[in-house]
Short mmCIF file of N, CA and C in Angstrom, two decimals:
data_model
loop_
_atom_site.label_atom_id
_atom_site.label_comp_id
_atom_site.label_asym_id
_atom_site.label_seq_id
_atom_site.Cartn_x
_atom_site.Cartn_y
_atom_site.Cartn_z
N ALA M 12 0.82 -1.19 0.00
CA ALA M 12 0.00 0.00 0.00
C ALA M 12 0.87 1.25 0.00
N ALA M 13 1.98 1.21 0.74
CA ALA M 13 2.85 2.37 0.80
C ALA M 13 3.54 2.60 -0.54
N LEU M 14 3.92 1.52 -1.21
CA LEU M 14 4.57 1.64 -2.52
C LEU M 14 3.60 2.20 -3.55
N VAL M 15 2.37 1.76 -3.52
CA VAL M 15 1.36 2.26 -4.45
C VAL M 15 1.11 3.75 -4.20
N GLY M 16 1.08 4.14 -2.96
CA GLY M 16 0.91 5.56 -2.62
C GLY M 16 2.11 6.38 -3.04
N TRP M 17 3.32 5.81 -2.86
CA TRP M 17 4.53 6.52 -3.23
C TRP M 17 4.63 6.71 -4.74
N ALA M 18 4.11 5.74 -5.49
CA ALA M 18 4.12 5.85 -6.94
C ALA M 18 3.02 6.77 -7.45
N GLY M 19 2.09 7.15 -6.60
CA GLY M 19 1.02 8.05 -7.00
C GLY M 19 -0.11 7.35 -7.72
N LEU M 20 -0.31 6.08 -7.42
CA LEU M 20 -1.37 5.32 -8.08
C LEU M 20 -2.56 5.04 -7.17
N ARG M 21 -2.55 5.61 -5.97
CA ARG M 21 -3.67 5.43 -5.07
C ARG M 21 -4.63 6.62 -5.24
N PRO M 22 -5.88 6.37 -5.59
CA PRO M 22 -6.80 7.49 -5.76
C PRO M 22 -7.16 8.12 -4.42
N ARG M 23 -7.30 9.41 -4.43
CA ARG M 23 -7.71 10.12 -3.21
C ARG M 23 -9.18 9.87 -2.97
N ASN M 24 -9.55 9.82 -1.73
CA ASN M 24 -10.94 9.58 -1.39
C ASN M 24 -11.34 10.53 -0.26
N ASP M 25 -11.50 11.79 -0.61
CA ASP M 25 -11.86 12.80 0.37
C ASP M 25 -13.37 12.98 0.35
N VAL M 26 -14.03 12.47 1.38
CA VAL M 26 -15.48 12.57 1.49
C VAL M 26 -15.80 13.28 2.80
N SER M 27 -16.61 14.30 2.69
CA SER M 27 -17.04 15.02 3.87
C SER M 27 -18.52 15.34 3.73
N ALA M 28 -19.29 14.93 4.69
CA ALA M 28 -20.74 15.14 4.71
C ALA M 28 -21.41 14.56 3.46
N GLY M 29 -20.87 13.42 3.00
CA GLY M 29 -21.47 12.76 1.85
C GLY M 29 -21.07 13.34 0.51
N LYS M 30 -20.25 14.37 0.49
CA LYS M 30 -19.81 14.99 -0.76
C LYS M 30 -18.38 14.55 -1.06
N VAL M 31 -18.16 14.15 -2.30
CA VAL M 31 -16.83 13.73 -2.72
C VAL M 31 -16.04 14.97 -3.09
N LYS M 32 -14.93 15.20 -2.40
CA LYS M 32 -14.13 16.40 -2.60
C LYS M 32 -13.10 16.24 -3.72
N GLY M 33 -12.54 15.04 -3.89
CA GLY M 33 -11.54 14.88 -4.94
C GLY M 33 -11.15 13.43 -5.11
N ARG M 34 -10.79 13.08 -6.32
CA ARG M 34 -10.37 11.71 -6.61
C ARG M 34 -9.11 11.66 -7.46
N LYS M 35 -8.48 12.78 -7.72
CA LYS M 35 -7.31 12.79 -8.58
C LYS M 35 -6.11 12.22 -7.83
N THR M 36 -5.21 11.59 -8.59
CA THR M 36 -3.99 11.04 -8.02
C THR M 36 -2.86 12.01 -8.33
N LEU M 37 -2.69 13.01 -7.50
CA LEU M 37 -1.70 14.03 -7.75
C LEU M 37 -0.43 13.83 -6.94
N HIS M 38 -0.50 13.12 -5.85
CA HIS M 38 0.67 12.94 -5.00
C HIS M 38 1.46 11.73 -5.46
N GLY M 39 2.75 11.76 -5.21
CA GLY M 39 3.59 10.63 -5.55
C GLY M 39 4.62 10.99 -6.60
N ASN M 40 5.38 10.01 -7.01
CA ASN M 40 6.44 10.19 -7.98
C ASN M 40 5.84 10.25 -9.38
N LYS M 41 5.83 11.42 -9.99
CA LYS M 41 5.15 11.59 -11.27
C LYS M 41 5.87 10.85 -12.39
N TYR M 42 7.18 10.70 -12.30
CA TYR M 42 7.93 10.01 -13.36
C TYR M 42 7.65 8.51 -13.33
N LEU M 43 7.64 7.93 -12.14
CA LEU M 43 7.33 6.51 -12.01
C LEU M 43 5.90 6.24 -12.44
N ARG M 44 4.98 7.13 -12.07
CA ARG M 44 3.58 6.96 -12.45
C ARG M 44 3.42 6.97 -13.97
N LYS M 45 4.08 7.89 -14.65
CA LYS M 45 3.98 7.96 -16.10
C LYS M 45 4.54 6.71 -16.78
N ILE M 46 5.66 6.22 -16.28
CA ILE M 46 6.25 5.01 -16.86
C ILE M 46 5.34 3.81 -16.63
N LEU M 47 4.78 3.69 -15.43
CA LEU M 47 3.89 2.57 -15.14
C LEU M 47 2.62 2.63 -15.98
N ILE M 48 2.11 3.82 -16.23
CA ILE M 48 0.91 3.95 -17.06
C ILE M 48 1.22 3.54 -18.50
N GLN M 49 2.39 3.93 -19.00
CA GLN M 49 2.77 3.53 -20.35
C GLN M 49 2.94 2.01 -20.45
N CYS M 50 3.55 1.41 -19.42
CA CYS M 50 3.70 -0.05 -19.41
C CYS M 50 2.35 -0.75 -19.30
N ALA M 51 1.45 -0.18 -18.50
CA ALA M 51 0.12 -0.76 -18.37
C ALA M 51 -0.65 -0.64 -19.68
N TRP M 52 -0.45 0.46 -20.39
CA TRP M 52 -1.12 0.63 -21.68
C TRP M 52 -0.62 -0.43 -22.66
N GLY M 53 0.69 -0.64 -22.69
CA GLY M 53 1.25 -1.67 -23.56
C GLY M 53 0.77 -3.06 -23.18
N ALA M 54 0.71 -3.33 -21.87
CA ALA M 54 0.25 -4.64 -21.41
C ALA M 54 -1.22 -4.85 -21.72
N SER M 55 -2.01 -3.78 -21.66
CA SER M 55 -3.44 -3.93 -21.95
C SER M 55 -3.70 -4.08 -23.44
N ARG M 56 -2.76 -3.66 -24.28
CA ARG M 56 -2.92 -3.79 -25.72
C ARG M 56 -2.38 -5.11 -26.26
N THR M 57 -1.71 -5.89 -25.40
CA THR M 57 -1.17 -7.18 -25.81
C THR M 57 -2.28 -8.23 -25.73
N LYS M 58 -2.54 -8.87 -26.84
CA LYS M 58 -3.61 -9.87 -26.86
C LYS M 58 -3.19 -11.09 -26.05
N SER M 59 -4.14 -11.77 -25.52
CA SER M 59 -4.00 -12.96 -24.68
C SER M 59 -3.15 -12.69 -23.44
N SER M 60 -3.19 -11.47 -22.96
CA SER M 60 -2.49 -11.10 -21.73
C SER M 60 -3.52 -10.98 -20.61
N GLY M 61 -3.10 -11.31 -19.41
CA GLY M 61 -4.00 -11.17 -18.26
C GLY M 61 -4.36 -9.72 -18.02
N PHE M 62 -3.42 -8.82 -18.30
CA PHE M 62 -3.68 -7.40 -18.13
C PHE M 62 -4.67 -6.90 -19.17
N SER M 63 -4.64 -7.48 -20.36
CA SER M 63 -5.59 -7.11 -21.40
C SER M 63 -7.01 -7.54 -21.01
N LYS M 64 -7.13 -8.73 -20.49
CA LYS M 64 -8.43 -9.23 -20.07
C LYS M 64 -8.98 -8.40 -18.90
N ARG M 65 -8.09 -8.03 -17.98
CA ARG M 65 -8.51 -7.22 -16.83
C ARG M 65 -8.92 -5.83 -17.28
N PHE M 66 -8.17 -5.25 -18.22
CA PHE M 66 -8.49 -3.92 -18.72
C PHE M 66 -9.85 -3.92 -19.41
N ASN M 67 -10.11 -4.93 -20.23
CA ASN M 67 -11.40 -5.00 -20.93
C ASN M 67 -12.55 -5.22 -19.96
N ALA M 68 -12.32 -5.98 -18.91
CA ALA M 68 -13.38 -6.19 -17.91
C ALA M 68 -13.66 -4.90 -17.13
N LEU M 69 -12.60 -4.18 -16.78
CA LEU M 69 -12.80 -2.91 -16.06
C LEU M 69 -13.38 -1.84 -16.98
N ARG M 70 -13.02 -1.89 -18.23
CA ARG M 70 -13.47 -0.88 -19.20
C ARG M 70 -14.98 -0.90 -19.38
N LYS M 71 -15.59 -2.04 -19.14
CA LYS M 71 -17.04 -2.15 -19.31
C LYS M 71 -17.79 -1.33 -18.27
N ARG M 72 -17.18 -1.14 -17.09
CA ARG M 72 -17.91 -0.46 -16.03
C ARG M 72 -17.30 0.87 -15.59
N MET M 73 -16.18 1.29 -16.22
CA MET M 73 -15.59 2.57 -15.85
C MET M 73 -14.88 3.19 -17.05
N ASN M 74 -14.46 4.41 -16.88
CA ASN M 74 -13.73 5.15 -17.90
C ASN M 74 -12.42 4.43 -18.22
N HIS M 75 -11.95 4.54 -19.47
CA HIS M 75 -10.74 3.83 -19.85
C HIS M 75 -9.50 4.34 -19.10
N ASN M 76 -9.49 5.61 -18.72
CA ASN M 76 -8.35 6.12 -17.96
C ASN M 76 -8.32 5.55 -16.55
N LYS M 77 -9.47 5.38 -15.94
CA LYS M 77 -9.52 4.77 -14.61
C LYS M 77 -9.13 3.30 -14.68
N ALA M 78 -9.56 2.62 -15.73
CA ALA M 78 -9.19 1.22 -15.91
C ALA M 78 -7.69 1.10 -16.14
N LEU M 79 -7.12 2.04 -16.84
CA LEU M 79 -5.68 2.04 -17.09
C LEU M 79 -4.90 2.28 -15.80
N MET M 80 -5.40 3.18 -14.94
CA MET M 80 -4.75 3.42 -13.65
C MET M 80 -4.83 2.18 -12.77
N ALA M 81 -5.95 1.48 -12.81
CA ALA M 81 -6.10 0.25 -12.04
C ALA M 81 -5.13 -0.81 -12.55
N ASN M 82 -4.94 -0.88 -13.86
CA ASN M 82 -3.99 -1.82 -14.44
C ASN M 82 -2.56 -1.45 -14.06
N ALA M 83 -2.24 -0.17 -14.04
CA ALA M 83 -0.90 0.27 -13.66
C ALA M 83 -0.62 -0.08 -12.21
N ARG M 84 -1.62 0.09 -11.35
CA ARG M 84 -1.46 -0.28 -9.94
C ARG M 84 -1.22 -1.77 -9.80
N LYS M 85 -1.97 -2.58 -10.54
CA LYS M 85 -1.81 -4.03 -10.49
C LYS M 85 -0.44 -4.43 -11.01
N LEU M 86 0.03 -3.76 -12.04
CA LEU M 86 1.35 -4.04 -12.60
C LEU M 86 2.44 -3.75 -11.57
N LEU M 87 2.31 -2.65 -10.85
CA LEU M 87 3.28 -2.31 -9.81
C LEU M 87 3.27 -3.35 -8.70
N VAL M 88 2.12 -3.84 -8.31
CA VAL M 88 2.03 -4.87 -7.27
C VAL M 88 2.68 -6.16 -7.75
N VAL M 89 2.48 -6.52 -9.01
CA VAL M 89 3.11 -7.72 -9.57
C VAL M 89 4.63 -7.56 -9.60
N ILE M 90 5.11 -6.40 -10.03
CA ILE M 90 6.56 -6.16 -10.07
C ILE M 90 7.15 -6.23 -8.67
N TYR M 91 6.47 -5.64 -7.70
CA TYR M 91 6.96 -5.68 -6.32
C TYR M 91 7.05 -7.11 -5.81
N ASN M 92 6.02 -7.91 -6.06
CA ASN M 92 6.03 -9.29 -5.58
C ASN M 92 7.09 -10.13 -6.27
N ILE M 93 7.34 -9.87 -7.54
CA ILE M 93 8.41 -10.60 -8.24
C ILE M 93 9.76 -10.28 -7.61
N LEU M 94 10.01 -9.00 -7.34
CA LEU M 94 11.29 -8.61 -6.76
C LEU M 94 11.43 -9.02 -5.30
N ALA M 95 10.34 -8.96 -4.54
CA ALA M 95 10.41 -9.30 -3.12
C ALA M 95 10.57 -10.80 -2.90
N LYS M 96 9.86 -11.60 -3.66
CA LYS M 96 9.89 -13.05 -3.47
C LYS M 96 10.96 -13.74 -4.30
N ARG M 97 11.55 -13.01 -5.25
CA ARG M 97 12.60 -13.54 -6.13
C ARG M 97 12.13 -14.80 -6.84
N GLN M 98 10.92 -14.74 -7.38
CA GLN M 98 10.35 -15.85 -8.12
C GLN M 98 9.96 -15.36 -9.51
N PRO M 99 9.96 -16.25 -10.49
CA PRO M 99 9.53 -15.81 -11.83
C PRO M 99 8.02 -15.57 -11.87
N TYR M 100 7.62 -14.75 -12.81
CA TYR M 100 6.21 -14.42 -12.97
C TYR M 100 5.49 -15.55 -13.69
N LEU M 101 4.46 -16.06 -13.09
CA LEU M 101 3.64 -17.10 -13.70
C LEU M 101 2.24 -16.54 -13.89
N ALA M 102 1.88 -16.34 -15.15
CA ALA M 102 0.56 -15.80 -15.45
C ALA M 102 -0.49 -16.84 -15.14
N LYS M 103 -1.64 -16.37 -14.64
CA LYS M 103 -2.74 -17.28 -14.35
C LYS M 103 -3.34 -17.79 -15.64
N ALA M 104 -3.67 -19.05 -15.67
CA ALA M 104 -4.31 -19.65 -16.84
C ALA M 104 -5.79 -19.25 -16.82
N ALA M 105 -6.28 -18.80 -17.96
CA ALA M 105 -7.67 -18.36 -18.03
C ALA M 105 -8.61 -19.49 -18.29
#
């Protein structure tokens, strides 16, 4: 959670008296965020990729930019787990 926040991929959720004050992801490392979004875009455009399937599923119920941010966050979590556990990435079979 801290890494996702540091990368600037955690959406803000400021709610007061039932009113949503803001949802933009402005805090964090803007360079890392841009690179992760570009990588997520490439991963979502790759056919038969798990990220592509996830992007298309999210795209049905939200804006494509929000789906792309969700994919970038998931990509960062996958990268972190690969580096932390020192194991190769095994994509889930669909």
